[in-house]
CSV table of C-alpha atoms in Angstrom, one decimal:
chain,number,residue,atom,x,y,z
A,1,MET,CA,-19.1,-31.7,-18.5
A,2,SER,CA,-17.6,-29.8,-16.0
A,3,ASN,CA,-17.6,-26.9,-15.8
A,4,THR,CA,-14.7,-24.3,-17.0
A,5,ARG,CA,-16.2,-20.4,-17.4
A,6,ASN,CA,-14.8,-19.3,-13.8
A,7,ILE,CA,-11.7,-21.0,-13.8
A,8,PRO,CA,-9.0,-18.6,-14.0
A,9,ASP,CA,-6.5,-18.8,-17.2
A,10,ARG,CA,-3.4,-20.1,-15.9
A,11,LEU,CA,-0.1,-17.3,-16.3
A,12,ASN,CA,1.2,-17.8,-20.1
A,13,ILE,CA,4.7,-16.7,-20.9
A,14,ASP,CA,3.5,-16.5,-24.7
A,15,ASP,CA,0.3,-13.4,-23.8
A,16,ALA,CA,1.7,-11.4,-19.7
A,17,VAL,CA,3.3,-7.9,-20.1
A,18,VAL,CA,4.9,-6.3,-17.2
A,19,ALA,CA,4.4,-3.5,-15.7
A,20,PHE,CA,5.7,-1.8,-13.1
A,21,VAL,CA,4.0,1.2,-11.7
A,22,ASP,CA,5.2,4.3,-9.9
A,23,HIS,CA,7.8,2.3,-7.7
A,24,GLN,CA,9.4,5.7,-7.1
A,25,SER,CA,11.5,7.1,-4.3
A,26,GLY,CA,9.4,9.7,-2.9
A,27,LEU,CA,6.7,7.3,-2.9
A,28,ALA,CA,9.1,4.4,-0.8
A,29,SER,CA,9.2,6.1,2.3
A,30,LEU,CA,4.8,5.9,2.1
A,31,ALA,CA,5.6,2.1,1.6
A,32,ARG,CA,5.0,0.9,5.2
A,33,SER,CA,3.0,-2.2,4.3
A,34,ALA,CA,5.9,-3.8,3.9
A,35,MET,CA,9.4,-4.0,5.8
A,36,PRO,CA,11.3,-1.3,3.0
A,37,GLU,CA,14.5,-4.2,1.9
A,38,LEU,CA,11.1,-7.2,1.9
A,39,LEU,CA,10.0,-5.2,-0.2
A,40,ARG,CA,13.3,-3.8,-2.7
A,41,ASN,CA,13.6,-7.4,-3.0
A,42,ASN,CA,10.5,-8.6,-4.1
A,43,VAL,CA,10.6,-6.0,-7.4
A,44,LEU,CA,13.6,-7.0,-8.2
A,45,ALA,CA,12.8,-10.8,-8.4
A,46,LEU,CA,9.7,-9.8,-10.2
A,47,ALA,CA,12.2,-7.5,-12.7
A,48,ASP,CA,14.7,-10.2,-12.7
A,49,ALA,CA,12.0,-12.1,-13.1
A,50,ALA,CA,10.7,-10.7,-16.3
A,51,MET,CA,14.1,-10.2,-17.7
A,52,LEU,CA,14.5,-14.0,-17.8
A,53,PHE,CA,11.3,-14.9,-19.4
A,54,ARG,CA,12.1,-12.4,-21.6
A,55,LEU,CA,8.6,-10.8,-21.1
A,56,PRO,CA,7.7,-7.6,-22.7
A,57,VAL,CA,7.5,-4.5,-19.5
A,58,VAL,CA,6.4,-1.6,-18.8
A,59,LEU,CA,8.0,0.8,-16.6
A,60,SER,CA,6.3,4.5,-16.1
A,61,THR,CA,6.0,7.0,-12.8
A,62,SER,CA,4.1,10.1,-12.5
A,63,PHE,CA,4.7,13.2,-11.3
A,64,GLU,CA,8.6,12.7,-11.2
A,65,GLN,CA,9.9,16.5,-11.1
A,66,GLY,CA,6.8,16.8,-7.8
A,67,PRO,CA,7.5,14.0,-4.3
A,68,ASN,CA,7.2,11.7,-5.9
A,69,GLY,CA,10.6,11.4,-7.1
A,70,PRO,CA,12.3,9.9,-9.5
A,71,LEU,CA,12.3,5.6,-10.4
A,72,HIS,CA,13.8,3.8,-8.5
A,73,PRO,CA,17.0,3.2,-10.1
A,74,GLU,CA,18.4,-0.1,-9.2
A,75,LEU,CA,14.7,-1.3,-10.4
A,76,GLY,CA,15.7,1.1,-14.0
A,77,ARG,CA,19.1,-0.7,-14.7
A,78,ARG,CA,17.6,-3.8,-13.8
A,79,ILE,CA,14.9,-3.5,-16.8
A,80,ARG,CA,16.4,-3.5,-19.8
A,81,GLY,CA,14.8,-2.5,-23.0
A,82,ALA,CA,11.9,-1.3,-21.9
A,83,ALA,CA,8.9,0.9,-22.6
A,84,TYR,CA,9.0,3.9,-20.4
A,85,VAL,CA,6.0,6.3,-19.3
A,86,PRO,CA,6.9,9.4,-17.5
A,87,ARG,CA,3.7,10.4,-16.4
A,88,PRO,CA,2.9,14.3,-16.2
A,89,GLY,CA,0.7,14.2,-13.5
A,90,GLU,CA,-1.7,10.7,-14.1
A,91,VAL,CA,-2.9,9.4,-10.9
A,92,ASN,CA,-4.4,6.6,-13.0
A,93,ALA,CA,-1.8,5.1,-15.5
A,94,PHE,CA,-5.2,4.4,-17.4
A,95,ASP,CA,-5.6,8.1,-18.2
A,96,ASN,CA,-2.3,8.1,-20.1
A,97,ARG,CA,-2.6,7.3,-23.7
A,98,ASP,CA,1.3,6.5,-23.8
A,99,PHE,CA,0.8,3.9,-21.0
A,100,VAL,CA,-1.9,2.1,-22.9
A,101,GLN,CA,-0.6,2.6,-25.9
A,102,ALA,CA,2.7,0.8,-24.5
A,103,LEU,CA,0.7,-1.7,-23.5
A,104,ARG,CA,-1.8,-2.4,-26.4
A,105,GLN,CA,1.7,-2.7,-29.1
A,106,THR,CA,2.9,-5.8,-27.1
A,107,GLY,CA,-0.2,-6.9,-28.3
A,108,ARG,CA,-0.4,-9.0,-25.3
A,109,ARG,CA,-3.5,-9.2,-22.8
A,110,GLN,CA,-2.0,-10.4,-19.6
A,111,LEU,CA,-0.9,-8.3,-17.2
A,112,VAL,CA,1.2,-8.5,-14.5
A,113,ILE,CA,1.0,-5.6,-12.7
A,114,SER,CA,2.7,-3.6,-8.9
A,115,GLY,CA,3.4,-0.2,-7.6
A,116,LEU,CA,3.3,2.5,-5.4
A,117,THR,CA,1.1,2.4,-3.5
A,118,THR,CA,-1.2,-0.4,-3.8
A,119,ASP,CA,-4.0,1.0,-2.3
A,120,VAL,CA,-4.5,3.9,-5.2
A,121,CYS,CA,-1.8,3.4,-8.4
A,122,VAL,CA,-2.3,-0.7,-8.9
A,123,THR,CA,-5.6,-0.7,-7.9
A,124,LEU,CA,-6.8,1.8,-10.3
A,125,ALA,CA,-4.8,0.8,-13.0
A,126,THR,CA,-5.6,-3.0,-12.2
A,127,LEU,CA,-9.9,-1.9,-12.2
A,128,SER,CA,-9.6,0.0,-15.6
A,129,ALA,CA,-7.1,-2.1,-16.6
A,130,LEU,CA,-10.8,-5.1,-16.0
A,131,ARG,CA,-12.2,-2.9,-18.1
A,132,GLU,CA,-10.6,-2.6,-20.9
A,133,GLY,CA,-10.3,-6.8,-21.1
A,134,TYR,CA,-7.4,-7.6,-20.0
A,135,GLN,CA,-7.1,-10.7,-17.5
A,136,VAL,CA,-5.4,-8.8,-14.4
A,137,PHE,CA,-2.4,-10.2,-12.8
A,138,VAL,CA,-1.8,-8.3,-8.8
A,139,VAL,CA,1.8,-8.8,-8.1
A,140,SER,CA,1.0,-8.8,-3.8
A,141,ASP,CA,4.3,-8.6,-2.7
A,142,ALA,CA,5.7,-6.4,-4.8
A,143,SER,CA,3.5,-3.7,-3.9
A,144,ALA,CA,2.9,-2.1,-1.0
A,145,ALA,CA,0.7,0.9,0.9
A,146,LEU,CA,0.7,3.7,3.8
A,147,THR,CA,-0.8,0.8,6.0
A,148,HIS,CA,-1.2,-3.0,6.1
A,149,GLU,CA,-5.7,-2.7,6.6
A,150,ALA,CA,-4.8,-0.2,3.4
A,151,HIS,CA,-3.1,-3.5,1.1
A,152,GLY,CA,-5.6,-5.7,1.8
A,153,VAL,CA,-9.0,-3.7,1.5
A,154,ALA,CA,-6.5,-2.4,-1.7
A,155,LEU,CA,-6.0,-6.7,-2.6
A,156,MET,CA,-9.5,-7.6,-1.9
A,157,ARG,CA,-11.2,-4.6,-3.6
A,158,MET,CA,-9.1,-6.0,-7.2
A,159,ALA,CA,-9.9,-9.4,-6.6
A,160,VAL,CA,-13.7,-9.2,-6.2
A,161,ALA,CA,-13.0,-6.8,-9.0
A,162,GLY,CA,-12.0,-10.1,-10.9
A,163,ALA,CA,-7.5,-9.8,-10.6
A,164,GLN,CA,-5.8,-12.6,-10.0
A,165,LEU,CA,-3.4,-11.7,-5.8
A,166,VAL,CA,-0.1,-13.9,-7.2
A,167,THR,CA,3.1,-13.1,-5.6
A,168,TRP,CA,6.9,-13.4,-7.1
A,169,PHE,CA,7.3,-16.3,-6.3
A,170,SER,CA,4.2,-17.5,-7.8
A,171,VAL,CA,5.0,-15.8,-11.0
A,172,VAL,CA,8.3,-17.5,-12.1
A,173,GLY,CA,6.7,-20.7,-10.6
A,174,GLU,CA,3.9,-20.3,-13.4
A,175,MET,CA,6.5,-19.2,-16.0
A,176,MET,CA,9.3,-21.6,-15.5
A,177,GLN,CA,5.9,-25.0,-15.4
A,178,ASP,CA,8.6,-28.1,-15.5
A,179,TRP,CA,11.5,-28.3,-12.8
A,180,ARG,CA,12.7,-29.5,-16.3
A,181,ARG,CA,12.3,-26.5,-17.7
A,182,ASP,CA,15.4,-24.6,-16.3
A,183,PRO,CA,16.3,-21.5,-18.7
A,184,GLN,CA,19.9,-20.7,-18.0
A,185,GLY,CA,19.5,-18.2,-14.4
A,186,LEU,CA,16.6,-19.2,-12.9
A,187,ALA,CA,18.6,-20.8,-10.2
A,188,GLN,CA,21.1,-17.4,-9.9
A,189,LEU,CA,17.1,-15.3,-9.6
A,190,ILE,CA,16.1,-18.4,-7.5
A,191,ALA,CA,19.5,-18.1,-5.2
A,192,GLU,CA,20.0,-14.5,-5.4
A,193,HIS,CA,16.1,-13.6,-3.7
A,194,VAL,CA,15.5,-16.6,-1.6
A,195,VAL,CA,18.0,-17.1,0.9
A,196,PRO,CA,16.2,-20.3,2.7
A,197,TYR,CA,16.4,-22.3,-0.9
A,198,ARG,CA,19.7,-21.5,-1.8
A,199,ASP,CA,20.9,-23.0,1.1
A,200,LEU,CA,19.2,-25.6,0.2
A,201,ILE,CA,20.3,-25.8,-3.1
A,202,VAL,CA,23.9,-25.4,-0.4
A,203,SER,CA,23.5,-28.4,0.9
A,204,PHE,CA,21.8,-31.2,-1.9
A,205,GLU,CA,25.0,-30.4,-4.3
A,206,GLY,CA,26.8,-30.7,-0.8
A,207,LYS,CA,25.4,-34.4,-0.7
A,208,GLN,CA,25.6,-34.5,-4.4
A,209,GLN,CA,29.4,-33.9,-4.0
A,210,ARG,CA,29.4,-36.8,-1.0
A,211,GLN,CA,27.8,-39.4,-2.5
């Protein structure tokens, strides 16, 4: 009999909740481990995926009135009907009762998380979530830190603690499960956020028309 105790679960569309932690205008200026335009694309792609697969979403910010700044406006416009928890000062989102309650109200136990910065906001929330019994999937390319080293060390720390490291595209793949399962809007999502794949679609459609 094979031993599956140490094999992590796959993402389950019926058990996943997505948390965007501290994607704020001020903190974005500190994110130097990723190119700004690429980070923006990845965060919005994750948001679009959450909407496409109808996953519950929790948005949270910290100390908006200070230098951290407000929630990134594009992200706020992308997410419809999400729980929104502006934390007055807690660095670790799990130290805020409203944030924890918003997650618990979804009834889901797989936490897909991204945020700024990776080594503080994402890491502290991830470690707390693991202690609370959540399966945590850290979206590495939709998170960033002050340096590449800080981002990498944070990812290693979370992985050692038991979190799974994923990308926004791998989240889409796990939710889709089968190429024949084509929810309306999937092609548009991929075309918008993965330029090489958009070119591939255009090339394929051109060949189909010529046949």
